[in-house]
PDB file of C-alpha atoms in Angstrom:
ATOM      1  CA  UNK A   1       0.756  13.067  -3.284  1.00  0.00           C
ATOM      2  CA  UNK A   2      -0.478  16.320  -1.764  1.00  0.00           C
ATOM      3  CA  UNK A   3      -2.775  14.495   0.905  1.00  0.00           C
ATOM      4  CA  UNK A   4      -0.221  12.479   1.966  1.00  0.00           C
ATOM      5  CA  UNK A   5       2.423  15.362   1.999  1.00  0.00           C
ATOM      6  CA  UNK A   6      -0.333  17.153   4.235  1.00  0.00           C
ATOM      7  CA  UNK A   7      -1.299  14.218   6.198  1.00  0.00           C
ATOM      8  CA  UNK A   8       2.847  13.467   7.097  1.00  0.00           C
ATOM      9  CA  UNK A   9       2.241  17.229   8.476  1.00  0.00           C
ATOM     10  CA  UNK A  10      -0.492  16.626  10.188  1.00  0.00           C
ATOM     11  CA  UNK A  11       0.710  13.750  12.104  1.00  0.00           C
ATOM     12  CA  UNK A  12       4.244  15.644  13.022  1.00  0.00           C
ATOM     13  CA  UNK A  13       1.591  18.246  14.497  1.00  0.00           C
ATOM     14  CA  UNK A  14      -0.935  16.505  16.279  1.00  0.00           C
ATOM     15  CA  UNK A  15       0.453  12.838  16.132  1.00  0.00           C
ATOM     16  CA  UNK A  16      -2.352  11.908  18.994  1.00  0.00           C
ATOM     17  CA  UNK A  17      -5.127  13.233  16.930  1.00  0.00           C
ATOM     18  CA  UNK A  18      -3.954  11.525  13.789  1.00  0.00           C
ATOM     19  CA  UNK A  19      -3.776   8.486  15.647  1.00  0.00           C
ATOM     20  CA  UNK A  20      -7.264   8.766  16.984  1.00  0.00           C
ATOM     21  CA  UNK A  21      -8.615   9.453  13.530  1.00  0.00           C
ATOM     22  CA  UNK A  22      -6.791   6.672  11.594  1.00  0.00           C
ATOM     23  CA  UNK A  23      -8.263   4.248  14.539  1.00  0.00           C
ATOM     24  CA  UNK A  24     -11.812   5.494  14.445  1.00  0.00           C
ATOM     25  CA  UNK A  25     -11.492   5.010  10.468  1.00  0.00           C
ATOM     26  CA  UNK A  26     -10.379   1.455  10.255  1.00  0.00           C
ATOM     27  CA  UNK A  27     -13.070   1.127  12.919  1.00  0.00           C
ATOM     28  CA  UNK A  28     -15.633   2.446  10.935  1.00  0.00           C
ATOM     29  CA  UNK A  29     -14.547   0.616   7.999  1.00  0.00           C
ATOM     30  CA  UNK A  30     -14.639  -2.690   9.778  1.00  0.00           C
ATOM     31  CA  UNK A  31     -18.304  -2.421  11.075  1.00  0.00           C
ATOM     32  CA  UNK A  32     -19.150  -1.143   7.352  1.00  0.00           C
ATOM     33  CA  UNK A  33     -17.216  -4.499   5.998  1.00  0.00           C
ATOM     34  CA  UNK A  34     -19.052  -6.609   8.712  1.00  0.00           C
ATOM     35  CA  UNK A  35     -22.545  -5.520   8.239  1.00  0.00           C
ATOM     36  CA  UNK A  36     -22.395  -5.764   4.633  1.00  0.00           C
ATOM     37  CA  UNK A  37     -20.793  -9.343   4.633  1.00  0.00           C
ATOM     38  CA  UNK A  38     -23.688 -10.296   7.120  1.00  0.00           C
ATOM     39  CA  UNK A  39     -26.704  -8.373   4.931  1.00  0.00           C
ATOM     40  CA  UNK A  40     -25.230 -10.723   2.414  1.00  0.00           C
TER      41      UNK A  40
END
């Protein structure tokens, strides 16, 4: 609950950053996904 309070704080601050850092995560986490469902 307190990560998200401080996240919801974050993005009222810097709603550009948070942007750019929830996009480069789901990024990341795709190509992780990807290259373990093709090492399989």
């Amino acid at each position: 609950v307190g990560v998200s309070f401080l996240m919801i704080k974050l993005a009222r601050r810097f709603p550009k950053t948070v942007a750019f850092g929830l996009s480069g995560a789901s990024a990341f986490l795709a190509i992780v996904l990807v290259t373990n469902v093709f090492e399989l």
